[in-house]
Amino acid sequence: MSGSTFGKQFTITTWGESHGKGIGCVVDGCPAGLSLQEADIQTYLNRRKPGQNKFNTPRKESDVVEILSGIFEGKTTGAPISLLVHNQNQHTKDYDHLLHVYRPGHADFTFEQKYGIRDHRGGGRSSGRETVGRVAGGAVAATLLKQLNITLNAFSKSIGEIIIPTKAYDFAEINQNPFYMPNATYAKETAAYLEHIMKQQDSCGGIVECIVTGLPLGLGEPVFDKLDANIAKALMSIGAVKGVEIGDGMDVTKRRGSENNDAFYVSDRHIYKQSNHAGGVLGGLSDGAPLVVRAAIKPTPSIGQTQRTATKDFSACDIRIHGRHDPIIVPRAVVVIESMIATTLADLLLQNMSSRMDYLTAIYK
Amino acid sequence: MSGSTFGKQFTITTWGESHGKGIGCVVDGCPAGLSLQEADIQTYLNRRKPGQNKFNTPRKESDVVEILSGIFEGKTTGAPISLLVHNQNQHTKDYDHLLHVYRPGHADFTFEQKYGIRDHRGGGRSSGRETVGRVAGGAVAATLLKQLNITLNAFSKSIGEIIIPTKAYDFAEINQNPFYMPNATYAKETAAYLEHIMKQQDSCGGIVECIVTGLPLGLGEPVFDKLDANIAKALMSIGAVKGVEIGDGMDVTKRRGSENNDAFYVSDRHIYKQSNHAGGVLGGLSDGAPLVVRAAIKPTPSIGQTQRTATKDFSACDIRIHGRHDPIIVPRAVVVIESMIATTLADLLLQNMSSRMDYLTAIYK
Amino acid sequence: MSGSTFGKQFTITTWGESHGKGIGCVVDGCPAGLSLQEADIQTYLNRRKPGQNKFNTPRKESDVVEILSGIFEGKTTGAPISLLVHNQNQHTKDYDHLLHVYRPGHADFTFEQKYGIRDHRGGGRSSGRETVGRVAGGAVAATLLKQLNITLNAFSKSIGEIIIPTKAYDFAEINQNPFYMPNATYAKETAAYLEHIMKQQDSCGGIVECIVTGLPLGLGEPVFDKLDANIAKALMSIGAVKGVEIGDGMDVTKRRGSENNDAFYVSDRHIYKQSNHAGGVLGGLSDGAPLVVRAAIKPTPSIGQTQRTATKDFSACDIRIHGRHDPIIVPRAVVVIESMIATTLADLLLQNMSSRMDYLTAIYK
Amino acid sequence: MSGSTFGKQFTITTWGESHGKGIGCVVDGCPAGLSLQEADIQTYLNRRKPGQNKFNTPRKESDVVEILSGIFEGKTTGAPISLLVHNQNQHTKDYDHLLHVYRPGHADFTFEQKYGIRDHRGGGRSSGRETVGRVAGGAVAATLLKQLNITLNAFSKSIGEIIIPTKAYDFAEINQNPFYMPNATYAKETAAYLEHIMKQQDSCGGIVECIVTGLPLGLGEPVFDKLDANIAKALMSIGAVKGVEIGDGMDVTKRRGSENNDAFYVSDRHIYKQSNHAGGVLGGLSDGAPLVVRAAIKPTPSIGQTQRTATKDFSACDIRIHGRHDPIIVPRAVVVIESMIATTLADLLLQNMSSRMDYLTAIYK
């Protein structure tokens, strides 16, 4: 396997299963001298927690983070930062009936095929709970980015058929509704929409968008570790993501070159783009405009309706999933996506430091 | 930088600029004992070459590959395979007027900002010609996959507004038209569509799809090197790609769980899926169904129309790009996308070999 | 930084400081289906603990390991294995006087220069306690090797001037004396030798040797990840190691080719070497003979004698180190070296699985 | 395999066989803006070439390097630098008789076992000629180091029993004798010594030492990518190297702590060491004193004397190697070792740039 580490200079290594002892993350390569406290990370983890509303799983996940290493007197020392979140409130018995059954839309079948063994309790390593490690690590990255005045805003752009147009965004609203939507009216509409779906014991998908401002020019390492390439990997590695777009994304396929090119203009001896169809990335490098990224989140696969499936010993059977599941993953995915983007950016920021001889001479003068 | 290597066990390292001496690729980690000849690679490179029709650049690129190492008596030896394609027919003078001007939609501006120096001749390293190295390396991967009865079919699913529905696919048609489209009628329609666009000195985008059959179950390395994650990176690292979809992609965002889940069924003591909304990937691992991937290709940024832009010394100016450019990149991108997917799959096939103790005991018995 | 991960397919990522909350290791890439229990790891950690004799630090380190993830019903699942050892019995106050003083032979000065910040308590990340993580991870590797009938024997070959000649080795003695020496007589001599040194408030160095049998032929990945290259890195990355030898090591420099070459012979349709000057490695690959590796361990830098040194604010001063230190590191380094070799071998065993097409077809038939 | 790339930020990927079309190296991650010409690299390759004297192989290797990419108007652009040296003067027929025979001390046997196929011509990839790629890449690294006023001096410290004591070093002599020895008298003695050995159709080994001055403090990435660890790997990955020492190396094993510790002193508000037993590395980081590294080179395995060996089909036989071989590898290994150290240092210099937040704010202000 060996796929548990992400990044090259700034890396996160995550571990842990849904119903094991805990979930953790080791952050390596974080520069020394960054102020970092448990509260910085807890804030991020709290955004991932199921809310106190009817649109979330009734599972209680306290998810308290503990920093085990890498900090001395409130600052990073350059040593690896080990983060631990103990598992609690696991109802392992809820999963006993899944010991031999493969849930549609889940990784039960493929994990068993790959490894010949499977921790069926809550999906084990393939559980959405795995993202606790990503958020813990991403919070460290985000703290670093903040020091450099880089701002990330992730939010739900759509839930099912409710789609918020760009011009209706109001970032101040994001934390004011249970869906992390940048518009109060659409959030209200979404609540009604979801109640309808829940009554049908069904679930739905949506789009998470993230807009990043303040990035230095030139981030990304051609030709394979481009900014957009690394972000695409970062997001597609999240369980429920089925599509990733940069800037105008899939829409560019219907555009003309004359519409899609962003013209340059000059202002005060700086060069800017008049539009941002490219989403802040030209040739795989940040171009000074806001980075705009979207991820398509699939509907929660765990639904109450009866589904046809198969067992380990090749019997067909029906399954109804009762557990404690979210009818919609999108709102809780918002912080996961922001975290993965933060981690990717922190890594590329460090990598970019060695791109020019004059940077070397500045440091090794 | 150091972003010129892709993969972990089966790796490609590419190099070369548009107007330098050549383009190359070093393939490392290819298992010994694979029959491989220059012809295997040339076939792939030929698919990337501008065709003999009016929809392509009139540039002639012979692109003859030479194998410099790693082969002995027609077989791979386990040593790195160095592939070289000399550049020819470069009209460097065509680019003299671009020395100080940033072309909209190109990487001129960002490369200059990142590196403080820029090879302006044909875009240098950021040129589409860079993909010669990807195709050469991908051809080696594809040869390996073929040995394991894995089949890749990449094609143009859409060009501009002409979109071929899935049920209209006929793979036998792919190589029968200049657009690598799996349908003759749509191809004819596309020809007319493109002529219209070319008259306007404009360009357009489109979608490339790739369908892979014959994959073993369980490919992909959770949680960060998942099959879909690595493919997303592979494709988004290609210059013109702005979006990547797996299976139903962006469309899942409007679906219900009850629609989107693929039910399992049993046949002859094997387990299959009744539908394939997931595109052959569950939990980041191949699930036995065909792998379905799509990439959104932006319109060629080089167009004949006048565009507003800026120069290195901060003057605003107009630009008209005369060179020898494709009005549409999509058809030539088909083999690039197939190559990147082949490389990703070869790498994950090798990585997966150490996923189980019984595989170890099989080999080290 | 980002230097906390070792290996490529089978990786260990370690974290933790001497006086922090604990030390840990995340093992990634371990094949699924390996029986593994805390006891397997504890056995290794116990060999690293200070013994109940006068030649060790009187510090009590219980070092109980906890497996936090990656195991289900006694077997590895392919998911990362997180190992945690809580720190206990830390006397942080012992180090208060070192806040501004750089201990000779320690990393105090260089860490402060590199990071601009330093956890002075017990050396922080640069402490010998860091090796707890290596041993925990190495124990997992060793458990895997055992399944494949690969045997590692590490021991003290010399302590100070007491050197055990190869012909006097008796592996049965290794665990019968406090020095992990393969000879009882030499061990007795060593005890007297060390008492003398301790009276002088001094310390001494020595050689650890490790002999590995049962290795498959051909392990190692030319040209940079050769078996001997990766082992050299593995051992030299341990704090106190200043030299690494394979086979006859430094002695080959005085040899003739006619003496140093190991002649081949045939027996029962297998090919063997008549001698083993090469130490089991030819061209960077295992050659069927026992792998023979030695590491030179420097004397414990912490000594009771007065030493001249400097403070952070550039004053000269004297230092006498009172703490609870080993007069000799060698015996406790034995298991650390065995662990690093085990980790290196496990990694190369996994990498080697993709070296030949017939291995691929065996697994993907 | 996939072991053909060395380094993490500044990487070299080498390829090529002794009797293939050529040998090459792709340097990736070299900062943009470094002046680099073919002459810079040729100078290094020339030091590797067999000299015009009786102590070298009579093979003529012109080894002219060509830069294929990555340079624009005499400067690096940040793109990968592809270096190519065509093979010439290969006497492939000389190796026909080795098709089925395994030469003692060579990698013939192990390569065949690992890969099931072997390029027997001149040893294929396992030939000493492979080091052409290392030297070409290392020359780029050395050019970078020179810009930062870092100086490398590699030389033959011993050949067989002729050992030059440290106090007799005169670096001005290194290029004045065929052995790259830092002392004319010892060089003369060596000539006589080697003539004697050559008469016996034998060969001998020796020690190469490299001393590096001007290194910034703090290079090295704990805990696994320490300066000494990465250098140990770099050197042990060279075919003929059997031992690596840092500073006093194996001798520390017989020392007392009171002798081995380097005391610190203060001068002009800087801290220095009074001695340098540690060889310039404390805790895996450069400590300001000269870096001192030694590698043990084994005797050339190709000798004219009759040796016992075996064939591929398990027959015992005699072998006498007639080819055109060096009686001593040491002098030609000098530049190879210097190159590998340069590459390692360049990589760690780049990695170190992200070790501190104040470096980030300096660059991203």
Coordinates of C-alpha atoms in Angstrom, one line a residue, chain C residues 3-8 10-12 14 130-131 133-135 137-138 141 145 152 208 210 212 224-246 291 293-297 333-348 351, chain D residues 6 221-237 244 246 284:
Chain C
G3 CA 12.9 13.8 6.7
S4 CA 10.8 11.7 9.0
T5 CA 9.8 9.0 6.6
F6 CA 12.1 6.1 5.6
G7 CA 11.4 3.7 2.7
K8 CA 9.4 3.7 -0.5
F10 CA 7.3 -0.3 3.1
T11 CA 7.7 3.0 5.0
I12 CA 8.1 4.1 8.6
T14 CA 8.6 8.4 13.2
E130 CA 14.0 9.0 19.0
T131 CA 15.1 5.5 18.1
G133 CA 10.1 4.8 16.9
R134 CA 12.7 3.1 14.7
V135 CA 12.6 0.0 16.8
G137 CA 8.6 0.1 13.1
G138 CA 11.5 -2.2 12.6
A141 CA 9.4 -5.3 9.4
L145 CA 10.8 -11.1 7.4
L152 CA 18.7 -11.3 11.5
V208 CA 27.7 -3.4 16.0
C210 CA 24.4 -7.7 11.8
V212 CA 21.3 -11.8 7.8
F224 CA 20.7 4.3 -6.4
D225 CA 18.5 2.1 -4.2
K226 CA 21.0 -0.8 -4.1
L227 CA 20.8 -3.0 -1.1
D228 CA 24.1 -1.8 0.4
A229 CA 23.2 1.9 -0.4
N230 CA 19.9 1.8 1.4
I231 CA 21.4 0.0 4.4
A232 CA 24.2 2.5 4.6
K233 CA 21.7 5.3 4.7
A234 CA 19.5 3.4 7.2
L235 CA 22.4 3.0 9.6
M236 CA 24.2 6.3 9.1
S237 CA 20.9 8.0 10.0
I238 CA 21.2 6.7 13.5
G239 CA 22.6 9.4 15.8
A240 CA 25.8 7.8 17.0
V241 CA 26.9 6.0 13.8
K242 CA 30.0 7.3 12.1
G243 CA 30.9 4.5 9.7
V244 CA 29.2 1.7 7.8
E245 CA 30.9 -1.4 6.3
I246 CA 29.5 -4.1 4.0
L291 CA 24.5 -10.2 4.4
V293 CA 27.0 -5.2 7.9
R294 CA 28.9 -3.3 10.5
A295 CA 28.3 0.1 12.0
A296 CA 30.8 2.2 14.0
I297 CA 29.2 3.7 17.1
A333 CA 22.2 0.3 19.6
V334 CA 22.2 -3.4 18.7
V335 CA 18.4 -3.6 18.3
V336 CA 18.2 -0.2 16.7
I337 CA 20.6 -1.4 14.0
E338 CA 18.7 -4.7 13.5
S339 CA 15.5 -2.7 13.2
M340 CA 16.8 -0.3 10.6
I341 CA 18.2 -3.3 8.6
A342 CA 14.8 -5.1 8.9
T343 CA 13.0 -2.1 7.6
T344 CA 15.3 -1.6 4.7
L345 CA 15.0 -5.3 3.7
A346 CA 11.2 -5.3 4.0
D347 CA 11.0 -2.3 1.7
L348 CA 13.4 -3.9 -0.9
Q351 CA 10.0 -3.3 -4.4
Chain D
F6 CA 18.6 10.1 -6.6
E221 CA 16.9 16.7 7.4
P222 CA 16.4 14.7 10.6
V223 CA 15.9 12.0 11.3
F224 CA 16.3 9.9 8.1
D225 CA 17.6 12.4 5.6
K226 CA 20.5 13.5 7.7
L227 CA 23.5 14.9 5.9
D228 CA 25.7 11.9 6.8
A229 CA 22.9 9.4 6.0
N230 CA 22.3 10.8 2.5
I231 CA 26.0 10.9 1.8
A232 CA 26.4 7.3 3.0
K233 CA 23.7 6.2 0.5
A234 CA 25.2 8.3 -2.2
L235 CA 28.6 6.8 -1.9
M236 CA 27.6 3.2 -1.1
S237 CA 25.4 3.2 -4.3
V244 CA 31.8 4.8 4.2
I246 CA 32.3 10.4 8.3
G284 CA 23.1 14.7 11.1

